């Protein structure tokens, strides 16, 4: 019986691995950023965390919206309809560009909120100039996402990975040169990190467009757009899929952002510890995200073929593979929880030894909780990908809202600010929300696929 699921593992991993590597590369840059910025001090690390909390919220909306392109392209590909695939990309590019510019403007308007959030004053002063540059980088990032989702919809997951790797190399080099003022470059601190992020994202979008344009099989898709001819039906279809998908990602990212803000209320060391645990968790989460793309593409293909029995079997094989991998990550977190935080901070820094020691102890406790939510987090994102492949987005949006904001956040808020658990209590709330989401989303997938099979 297990064989019908495990035989899909090889193909699922081959489809997902370029996505995972690209996302891991992106997260590795954040990891490198945090290590470099952490050498400047805990206030600088907390400032990057605070600035990025605004960016992550906006980014979640942009990335979530762009995922609407993938199931449409996958369904068109499964049905052998190239014209519909090109139309999904053209209209998706237009909407993603407009959304990127809008989110940039909203972040600029929201900057004064930092002063009202009870964050440490020295952290806010450092975070605001950093935020200005990183906010603008959302525009090229979301345009890149449109190309990425299109490419993945055609089961071509390698090309976005190549673009991401090149951008990551540029980012790390520029960070090293500009944060510390190496090789005669100006020493700009966390502003240098922001410049590296902006430059790398611009290169990323230019490179993926060049790469796709130069490949004969993609050339017709990515050239010769007539933006004067916009079809209202296609725009409405992308918006009807993209808006709920954006909200799903927003609800999850927003609760993690709330965890950053709640940690800031507890002090800069709690916020720095939260950033370390969050960065480590983000790396393992990218494996779930990659498998989520595989689920979205393969389910979308089977939907185009109207083969719902295969659709269910393939999706469940991806869920099973995800469960096995996340259990391995959970064990690694449990074993390495005391050592992992020491990577981020200079333990020999005498001037900051007390702060650094406290951050390491706090982070180790958070990593202990994070070990358990690896499993829930991986399962919920993969099931969500399968539901997007089915183009079922409205009910899952309500599910994610209930899980994160009616279950997870109240627990985080109460345990974090009103009990002795502090930061650990905040993360217990995150674990509760993710577990509720995983269970309810799987129930929805089970119901939808059984219904589709019965109706055919």
Short mmCIF file of C-alpha atoms in Angstrom, two decimals:
data_model
loop_
_atom_site.label_atom_id
_atom_site.label_comp_id
_atom_site.label_asym_id
_atom_site.label_seq_id
_atom_site.Cartn_x
_atom_site.Cartn_y
_atom_site.Cartn_z
CA UNK A 1 0.00 0.00 0.00
CA UNK A 2 2.82 2.40 0.87
CA UNK A 3 4.38 1.73 -2.53
CA UNK A 4 1.66 3.71 -4.35
CA UNK A 5 2.86 6.79 -2.44
CA UNK A 6 6.61 6.19 -2.13
CA UNK A 7 7.03 5.56 -5.87
CA UNK A 8 6.24 9.25 -6.41
CA UNK A 9 9.00 10.45 -4.04
CA UNK A 10 11.72 10.57 -6.69
CA UNK A 11 9.76 12.71 -9.18
CA UNK A 12 8.34 14.92 -6.45
CA UNK A 13 11.84 15.62 -5.11
CA UNK A 14 13.22 16.30 -8.60
CA UNK A 15 10.43 18.80 -9.24
CA UNK A 16 10.69 20.41 -5.79
CA UNK A 17 14.48 20.41 -5.31
CA UNK A 18 15.28 23.41 -7.57
CA UNK A 19 12.55 25.39 -5.79
CA UNK A 20 13.91 24.30 -2.40
CA UNK A 21 17.50 25.16 -3.37
CA UNK A 22 16.44 28.55 -4.72
CA UNK A 23 14.45 29.33 -1.58
CA UNK A 24 17.16 27.97 0.70
CA UNK A 25 19.65 30.16 -1.15
CA UNK A 26 17.42 33.13 -0.52
CA UNK A 27 17.10 32.22 3.16
CA UNK A 28 20.84 31.60 3.36
CA UNK A 29 21.36 35.22 2.33
CA UNK A 30 19.12 36.29 5.23
CA UNK A 31 21.20 33.93 7.41
CA UNK A 32 24.43 35.57 6.15
CA UNK A 33 22.88 39.04 6.62
CA UNK A 34 22.01 38.20 10.22
CA UNK A 35 25.50 36.87 10.96
CA UNK A 36 27.17 39.94 9.40
CA UNK A 37 24.81 42.40 11.06
CA UNK A 38 25.05 40.46 14.35
CA UNK A 39 28.77 41.31 14.43
CA UNK A 40 27.78 45.00 14.66
CA UNK A 41 25.73 44.41 17.84
CA UNK A 42 22.35 43.19 19.15
CA UNK A 43 20.69 46.59 18.48
CA UNK A 44 21.62 46.36 14.77
CA UNK A 45 20.36 42.76 14.59
CA UNK A 46 17.08 43.79 16.25
CA UNK A 47 16.79 46.77 13.82
CA UNK A 48 17.07 44.50 10.77
CA UNK A 49 14.48 42.21 12.38
CA UNK A 50 12.09 45.14 12.98
CA UNK A 51 12.57 46.61 9.48
CA UNK A 52 12.11 43.23 7.83
CA UNK A 53 8.93 42.60 9.82
CA UNK A 54 7.24 45.31 7.71
CA UNK A 55 8.82 43.92 4.53
CA UNK A 56 7.73 40.36 5.30
CA UNK A 57 4.09 41.43 5.62
CA UNK A 58 4.16 43.23 2.26
CA UNK A 59 6.19 40.44 0.66
CA UNK A 60 3.67 37.84 1.82
CA UNK A 61 0.91 39.70 -0.02
CA UNK A 62 2.99 40.00 -3.19
CA UNK A 63 4.25 36.42 -3.22
CA UNK A 64 0.86 35.03 -2.19
CA UNK A 65 -0.88 36.96 -4.97
CA UNK A 66 1.62 35.79 -7.60
CA UNK A 67 0.91 32.11 -6.80
CA UNK A 68 -2.36 32.51 -8.73
CA UNK A 69 -0.28 32.30 -11.94
CA UNK A 70 1.06 28.77 -11.24
CA UNK A 71 -2.19 26.73 -11.16
CA UNK A 72 -3.54 28.59 -14.22
CA UNK A 73 -0.36 27.87 -16.22
CA UNK A 74 -0.21 24.26 -14.92
CA UNK A 75 -3.83 23.64 -15.91
CA UNK A 76 -3.22 25.20 -19.36
CA UNK A 77 -0.08 23.07 -19.74
CA UNK A 78 -1.94 19.89 -18.74
CA UNK A 79 -4.64 20.73 -21.32
CA UNK A 80 -2.00 21.64 -23.99
CA UNK A 81 -3.25 25.25 -24.31
CA UNK A 82 -0.22 27.58 -24.84
CA UNK A 83 -2.35 30.70 -25.46
CA UNK A 84 -3.95 30.48 -22.02
CA UNK A 85 -0.52 30.02 -20.42
CA UNK A 86 0.84 33.16 -22.09
CA UNK A 87 -2.29 35.12 -21.18
CA UNK A 88 -1.91 34.11 -17.50
CA UNK A 89 1.71 35.37 -17.52
CA UNK A 90 0.91 38.67 -19.29
CA UNK A 91 -1.97 39.61 -17.01
CA UNK A 92 -0.09 38.32 -13.96
CA UNK A 93 2.95 40.48 -14.77
CA UNK A 94 0.80 43.58 -15.06
CA UNK A 95 -0.99 42.93 -11.77
CA UNK A 96 2.23 42.02 -9.93
CA UNK A 97 3.95 45.23 -11.07
CA UNK A 98 1.03 47.37 -9.90
CA UNK A 99 0.92 45.48 -6.60
CA UNK A 100 4.68 45.91 -6.02
CA UNK A 101 4.45 49.71 -6.49
CA UNK A 102 1.40 49.89 -4.23
CA UNK A 103 3.08 47.91 -1.42
CA UNK A 104 6.18 50.14 -1.64
CA UNK A 105 4.00 53.22 -1.17
CA UNK A 106 2.08 51.68 1.75
CA UNK A 107 5.29 50.78 3.62
CA UNK A 108 6.57 54.36 3.30
CA UNK A 109 3.29 55.62 4.76
CA UNK A 110 3.48 53.10 7.63
CA UNK A 111 7.00 54.03 8.85
CA UNK A 112 5.74 56.31 11.67
CA UNK A 113 4.07 53.25 13.24
CA UNK A 114 7.50 52.13 14.46
CA UNK A 115 7.48 54.92 17.04
CA UNK A 116 4.10 53.76 18.38
CA UNK A 117 4.99 50.08 18.80
CA UNK A 118 6.89 50.28 22.12
CA UNK A 119 10.10 49.13 20.41
CA UNK A 120 13.53 50.12 21.83
CA UNK A 121 14.29 53.70 20.55
CA UNK A 122 17.83 52.87 19.36
CA UNK A 123 16.41 49.99 17.30
CA UNK A 124 13.80 52.22 15.61
CA UNK A 125 16.41 54.87 14.68
CA UNK A 126 18.52 52.24 12.96
CA UNK A 127 15.56 50.49 11.29
CA UNK A 128 13.95 53.44 9.45
CA UNK A 129 16.71 54.24 6.90
CA UNK A 130 17.20 50.50 6.33
CA UNK A 131 13.48 50.12 5.58
CA UNK A 132 13.42 52.84 2.88
CA UNK A 133 15.72 50.91 0.52
CA UNK A 134 14.46 47.42 1.24
CA UNK A 135 10.85 48.57 0.68
CA UNK A 136 11.66 49.62 -2.89
CA UNK A 137 13.24 46.23 -3.55
CA UNK A 138 9.74 44.74 -3.29
CA UNK A 139 8.93 46.06 -6.79
CA UNK A 140 11.53 43.94 -8.67
CA UNK A 141 10.96 41.04 -6.26
CA UNK A 142 7.23 40.75 -7.04
CA UNK A 143 7.85 41.12 -10.80
CA UNK A 144 10.37 38.26 -10.45
CA UNK A 145 7.69 36.23 -8.65
CA UNK A 146 5.40 36.50 -11.70
CA UNK A 147 8.10 34.97 -13.93
CA UNK A 148 8.96 32.39 -11.26
CA UNK A 149 5.37 31.21 -10.81
CA UNK A 150 4.92 31.01 -14.59
CA UNK A 151 8.09 28.91 -15.00
CA UNK A 152 7.07 26.59 -12.16
CA UNK A 153 3.59 26.22 -13.68
CA UNK A 154 5.30 24.64 -16.71
CA UNK A 155 7.19 22.28 -14.33
CA UNK A 156 10.41 24.17 -15.17
CA UNK A 157 11.63 24.83 -11.65
CA UNK A 158 15.37 25.17 -12.43
CA UNK A 159 15.37 28.58 -14.09
CA UNK A 160 14.07 30.59 -11.09
CA UNK A 161 16.67 28.71 -9.01
CA UNK A 162 19.50 29.89 -11.29
CA UNK A 163 18.31 33.51 -11.05
CA UNK A 164 18.01 33.29 -7.27
CA UNK A 165 21.50 31.80 -6.85
CA UNK A 166 23.12 34.57 -8.94
CA UNK A 167 21.21 37.23 -7.00
CA UNK A 168 22.26 35.66 -3.70
CA UNK A 169 25.94 35.72 -4.66
CA UNK A 170 25.63 39.42 -5.58
CA UNK A 171 23.84 40.11 -2.28
CA UNK A 172 26.46 38.42 -0.09
CA UNK A 173 29.38 40.12 -1.88
CA UNK A 174 27.78 43.57 -1.67
CA UNK A 175 26.87 42.99 1.99
CA UNK A 176 30.44 42.09 2.86
CA UNK A 177 31.81 45.12 1.01
CA UNK A 178 29.27 47.67 2.26
CA UNK A 179 28.42 46.54 5.81
CA UNK A 180 32.04 46.45 6.95
CA UNK A 181 33.64 48.81 4.39
CA UNK A 182 35.94 46.12 2.99
CA UNK A 183 38.43 46.73 0.14
CA UNK A 184 38.05 50.50 0.28
CA UNK A 185 34.23 50.56 0.04
CA UNK A 186 32.35 52.87 2.44
CA UNK A 187 31.38 51.32 5.78
CA UNK A 188 27.57 51.69 5.77
CA UNK A 189 26.48 49.19 8.45
CA UNK A 190 22.90 47.96 7.99
CA UNK A 191 22.34 50.46 5.12
CA UNK A 192 24.95 48.41 3.23
CA UNK A 193 22.80 45.31 3.78
CA UNK A 194 19.79 47.17 2.34
CA UNK A 195 21.73 48.26 -0.78
CA UNK A 196 22.84 44.65 -1.32
CA UNK A 197 19.23 43.45 -1.12
CA UNK A 198 17.95 46.07 -3.59
CA UNK A 199 20.73 45.47 -6.16
CA UNK A 200 20.39 41.68 -6.01
CA UNK A 201 16.62 41.77 -6.56
CA UNK A 202 16.99 44.00 -9.61
CA UNK A 203 19.56 41.60 -11.06
CA UNK A 204 17.28 38.65 -10.27
CA UNK A 205 14.33 39.91 -12.35
CA UNK A 206 16.52 40.96 -15.28
CA UNK A 207 18.33 37.61 -15.32
CA UNK A 208 15.20 35.41 -15.25
CA UNK A 209 13.63 37.40 -18.09
CA UNK A 210 16.83 37.07 -20.15
CA UNK A 211 17.07 33.35 -19.34
CA UNK A 212 13.48 32.57 -20.33
CA UNK A 213 13.67 34.76 -23.46
CA UNK A 214 16.80 32.96 -24.63
CA UNK A 215 15.18 29.49 -24.39
CA UNK A 216 13.23 28.59 -27.52
CA UNK A 217 10.47 26.73 -25.63
CA UNK A 218 9.71 29.86 -23.56
CA UNK A 219 10.34 32.55 -26.17
CA UNK A 220 6.76 32.75 -27.43
CA UNK A 221 5.46 32.92 -23.86
CA UNK A 222 7.67 35.79 -22.61
CA UNK A 223 7.93 38.06 -25.68
CA UNK A 224 5.49 39.99 -27.86
CA UNK A 225 3.14 41.06 -25.07
CA UNK A 226 0.35 43.42 -26.12
CA UNK A 227 -0.48 45.22 -22.88
CA UNK A 228 -3.04 47.41 -24.69
CA UNK A 229 -5.21 44.31 -25.04
CA UNK A 230 -6.22 43.39 -21.51
CA UNK A 231 -8.97 40.83 -20.95
CA UNK A 232 -11.21 41.55 -18.00
CA UNK A 233 -12.09 37.85 -17.61
CA UNK A 234 -8.42 36.84 -17.17
CA UNK A 235 -7.73 39.76 -14.80
CA UNK A 236 -10.73 38.76 -12.67
CA UNK A 237 -9.64 35.09 -12.66
CA UNK A 238 -6.13 35.97 -11.41
CA UNK A 239 -7.51 38.40 -8.82
CA UNK A 240 -10.10 35.85 -7.61
CA UNK A 241 -7.31 33.30 -7.08
CA UNK A 242 -4.55 35.74 -6.11
CA UNK A 243 -6.32 37.84 -3.50
CA UNK A 244 -7.33 34.91 -1.23
CA UNK A 245 -3.87 33.33 -1.75
CA UNK A 246 -2.27 36.63 -0.73
CA UNK A 247 -4.42 36.72 2.40
CA UNK A 248 -3.49 33.13 3.28
CA UNK A 249 0.20 33.96 3.19
CA UNK A 250 -0.43 37.29 4.91
CA UNK A 251 -2.23 35.66 7.85
CA UNK A 252 0.70 33.29 8.45
CA UNK A 253 3.49 35.84 7.94
CA UNK A 254 1.61 38.41 10.01
CA UNK A 255 1.48 36.14 13.06
CA UNK A 256 5.26 35.60 12.82
CA UNK A 257 5.64 39.37 12.44
CA UNK A 258 3.46 39.85 15.51
CA UNK A 259 5.86 37.51 17.32
CA UNK A 260 8.72 39.88 16.37
CA UNK A 261 6.79 42.88 17.72
CA UNK A 262 5.74 41.06 20.91
CA UNK A 263 9.38 40.06 21.42
CA UNK A 264 10.37 43.72 21.00
CA UNK A 265 8.08 44.63 23.88
CA UNK A 266 10.08 42.15 26.02
CA UNK A 267 13.36 43.91 25.04
CA UNK A 268 16.10 43.91 22.41
CA UNK A 269 17.61 40.60 23.59
CA UNK A 270 14.27 38.80 23.33
CA UNK A 271 13.83 40.30 19.86
CA UNK A 272 17.32 39.24 18.76
CA UNK A 273 16.69 35.67 20.08
CA UNK A 274 13.39 35.58 18.21
CA UNK A 275 15.21 36.63 15.01
CA UNK A 276 17.73 33.78 15.37
CA UNK A 277 15.06 31.11 15.93
CA UNK A 278 12.90 32.55 13.12
CA UNK A 279 15.80 32.57 10.66
CA UNK A 280 16.67 28.93 11.43
CA UNK A 281 13.01 27.88 11.12
CA UNK A 282 12.74 29.73 7.81
CA UNK A 283 15.46 27.52 6.31
CA UNK A 284 13.66 24.26 7.04
CA UNK A 285 10.32 25.83 6.04
CA UNK A 286 11.71 26.33 2.53
CA UNK A 287 11.71 22.56 2.05
CA UNK A 288 7.97 22.57 2.76
CA UNK A 289 7.53 25.55 0.41
CA UNK A 290 9.34 23.71 -2.40
CA UNK A 291 7.17 20.62 -1.94
CA UNK A 292 4.13 22.92 -1.85
CA UNK A 293 5.03 24.12 -5.35
CA UNK A 294 5.36 20.50 -6.49
CA UNK A 295 1.90 19.81 -5.03
CA UNK A 296 0.42 22.88 -6.74
CA UNK A 297 1.92 22.01 -10.15
CA UNK A 298 1.10 18.29 -10.10
CA UNK A 299 -2.43 18.82 -8.78
CA UNK A 300 -2.95 21.57 -11.40
CA UNK A 301 -1.79 19.21 -14.18
CA UNK A 302 -4.17 16.45 -13.04
CA UNK A 303 -6.99 18.99 -12.77
CA UNK A 304 -6.35 19.94 -16.42
CA UNK A 305 -6.58 16.23 -17.31
CA UNK A 306 -9.70 15.75 -15.08
CA UNK A 307 -7.98 12.76 -13.44
CA UNK A 308 -9.06 13.24 -9.82
CA UNK A 309 -8.15 9.78 -8.49
CA UNK A 310 -4.52 10.29 -9.57
CA UNK A 311 -4.68 13.86 -8.25
CA UNK A 312 -5.52 12.64 -4.74
CA UNK A 313 -2.90 9.86 -4.76
CA UNK A 314 -0.11 12.17 -5.99
CA UNK A 315 -0.98 14.88 -3.45
CA UNK A 316 -1.01 12.40 -0.56
CA UNK A 317 2.40 11.07 -1.62
CA UNK A 318 3.75 14.64 -1.29
CA UNK A 319 2.13 15.02 2.14
CA UNK A 320 3.76 11.77 3.31
CA UNK A 321 7.18 12.78 1.98
CA UNK A 322 6.87 16.15 3.74
CA UNK A 323 5.99 14.48 7.05
CA UNK A 324 9.09 12.26 6.92
CA UNK A 325 11.44 15.16 6.08
CA UNK A 326 10.00 17.47 8.76
CA UNK A 327 10.47 14.80 11.45
CA UNK A 328 14.17 14.69 10.53
CA UNK A 329 14.43 18.51 10.83
CA UNK A 330 12.65 18.41 14.20
CA UNK A 331 15.25 15.95 15.53
CA UNK A 332 18.11 18.12 14.24
CA UNK A 333 16.66 21.16 16.03
CA UNK A 334 16.30 19.24 19.29
CA UNK A 335 19.89 17.96 19.13
CA UNK A 336 21.47 21.29 18.10
CA UNK A 337 19.35 23.80 20.02
CA UNK A 338 22.15 24.90 22.38
CA UNK A 339 24.82 25.21 19.67
CA UNK A 340 22.90 26.76 16.77
CA UNK A 341 22.42 30.25 18.35
CA UNK A 342 26.18 30.60 18.87
CA UNK A 343 26.65 30.82 15.07
CA UNK A 344 24.94 34.23 15.03
CA UNK A 345 26.79 36.06 17.80
CA UNK A 346 30.40 36.67 18.76
CA UNK A 347 30.68 34.74 22.03
CA UNK A 348 34.16 36.20 22.63
CA UNK A 349 32.95 39.82 22.44
CA UNK A 350 33.73 41.02 25.98
CA UNK A 351 31.81 44.31 25.61
CA UNK A 352 28.54 42.50 24.76
CA UNK A 353 29.11 39.20 26.57
CA UNK A 354 26.16 39.55 28.96
CA UNK A 355 23.70 40.44 26.17
CA UNK A 356 25.01 37.73 23.87
CA UNK A 357 24.81 35.05 26.57
CA UNK A 358 21.19 35.98 27.34
CA UNK A 359 20.26 35.93 23.64
CA UNK A 360 21.81 32.46 23.19
CA UNK A 361 19.91 31.04 26.19
CA UNK A 362 16.61 32.54 25.03
CA UNK A 363 17.10 31.37 21.43
CA UNK A 364 17.83 27.78 22.58
CA UNK A 365 14.40 27.67 24.30
CA UNK A 366 12.67 28.98 21.18
CA UNK A 367 14.44 26.43 18.96
CA UNK A 368 13.12 23.68 21.26
CA UNK A 369 9.53 24.78 20.49
CA UNK A 370 10.40 25.34 16.80
CA UNK A 371 11.49 21.69 16.58
CA UNK A 372 7.89 20.61 17.12
CA UNK A 373 6.22 23.09 14.82
CA UNK A 374 8.45 22.01 11.91
CA UNK A 375 6.02 19.17 11.33
CA UNK A 376 2.82 21.24 11.48
CA UNK A 377 4.34 24.05 9.41
CA UNK A 378 5.52 21.72 6.64
CA UNK A 379 2.21 19.85 6.42
CA UNK A 380 0.03 22.97 6.36
CA UNK A 381 2.00 24.68 3.57
CA UNK A 382 2.04 21.56 1.36
CA UNK A 383 -1.69 20.92 1.79
CA UNK A 384 -2.30 24.60 1.02
CA UNK A 385 -0.27 24.17 -2.21
CA UNK A 386 -2.44 21.20 -3.21
CA UNK A 387 -5.61 23.22 -2.56
CA UNK A 388 -4.24 26.06 -4.71
CA UNK A 389 -3.60 23.53 -7.46
CA UNK A 390 -7.32 22.67 -7.20
CA UNK A 391 -7.98 26.45 -7.41
CA UNK A 392 -9.76 26.14 -4.05
CA UNK A 393 -8.68 29.29 -2.24
CA UNK A 394 -11.64 30.94 -0.47
CA UNK A 395 -12.42 28.43 2.30
CA UNK A 396 -8.68 27.81 2.99
CA UNK A 397 -8.33 31.59 3.50
CA UNK A 398 -10.92 31.47 6.31
CA UNK A 399 -9.18 28.41 7.76
CA UNK A 400 -5.82 30.19 7.93
CA UNK A 401 -7.42 33.24 9.54
CA UNK A 402 -9.09 31.11 12.23
CA UNK A 403 -5.94 29.06 12.90
CA UNK A 404 -3.50 31.95 13.19
CA UNK A 405 -5.57 34.83 14.51
CA UNK A 406 -8.39 33.24 16.55
CA UNK A 407 -6.26 30.38 17.95
CA UNK A 408 -2.51 31.13 17.61
CA UNK A 409 -2.23 34.88 18.27
CA UNK A 410 -4.32 35.05 21.49
CA UNK A 411 -2.17 32.25 22.95
CA UNK A 412 1.05 34.03 21.89
CA UNK A 413 -0.16 37.35 23.30
CA UNK A 414 -1.28 35.98 26.66
CA UNK A 415 1.59 33.55 27.31
CA UNK A 416 4.22 35.98 26.00
CA UNK A 417 3.22 39.15 27.84
CA UNK A 418 1.28 37.94 30.89
CA UNK A 419 3.13 34.82 32.06
CA UNK A 420 6.70 33.96 33.01
CA UNK A 421 7.10 32.01 29.76
CA UNK A 422 7.90 35.24 27.85
CA UNK A 423 9.37 34.51 24.41
CA UNK A 424 8.75 30.77 24.80
CA UNK A 425 5.05 31.51 25.33
CA UNK A 426 4.95 33.51 22.10
CA UNK A 427 6.31 30.50 20.21
CA UNK A 428 3.87 28.08 21.89
CA UNK A 429 1.14 30.25 20.34
CA UNK A 430 2.80 29.90 16.93
CA UNK A 431 2.92 26.12 17.36
CA UNK A 432 -0.80 26.05 18.26
CA UNK A 433 -1.80 28.10 15.21
CA UNK A 434 0.28 26.04 12.78
CA UNK A 435 -1.07 22.74 14.14
CA UNK A 436 -4.68 23.95 13.89
CA UNK A 437 -4.04 25.11 10.31
CA UNK A 438 -2.48 21.77 9.25
CA UNK A 439 -5.41 19.74 10.64
CA UNK A 440 -8.19 21.92 9.21
CA UNK A 441 -6.57 22.29 5.76
CA UNK A 442 -6.11 18.52 5.46
CA UNK A 443 -9.77 17.99 6.34
CA UNK A 444 -10.67 20.46 3.56
CA UNK A 445 -8.43 18.70 1.01
CA UNK A 446 -9.86 15.30 1.96
CA UNK A 447 -13.42 16.59 1.52
CA UNK A 448 -12.72 18.34 -1.82
CA UNK A 449 -10.93 15.42 -3.49
CA UNK A 450 -13.50 12.83 -2.38
CA UNK A 451 -16.25 15.09 -3.73
CA UNK A 452 -14.48 15.50 -7.10
CA UNK A 453 -13.95 11.72 -7.42
CA UNK A 454 -17.62 10.99 -6.61
CA UNK A 455 -18.82 13.54 -9.19
CA UNK A 456 -16.80 12.09 -12.11
#
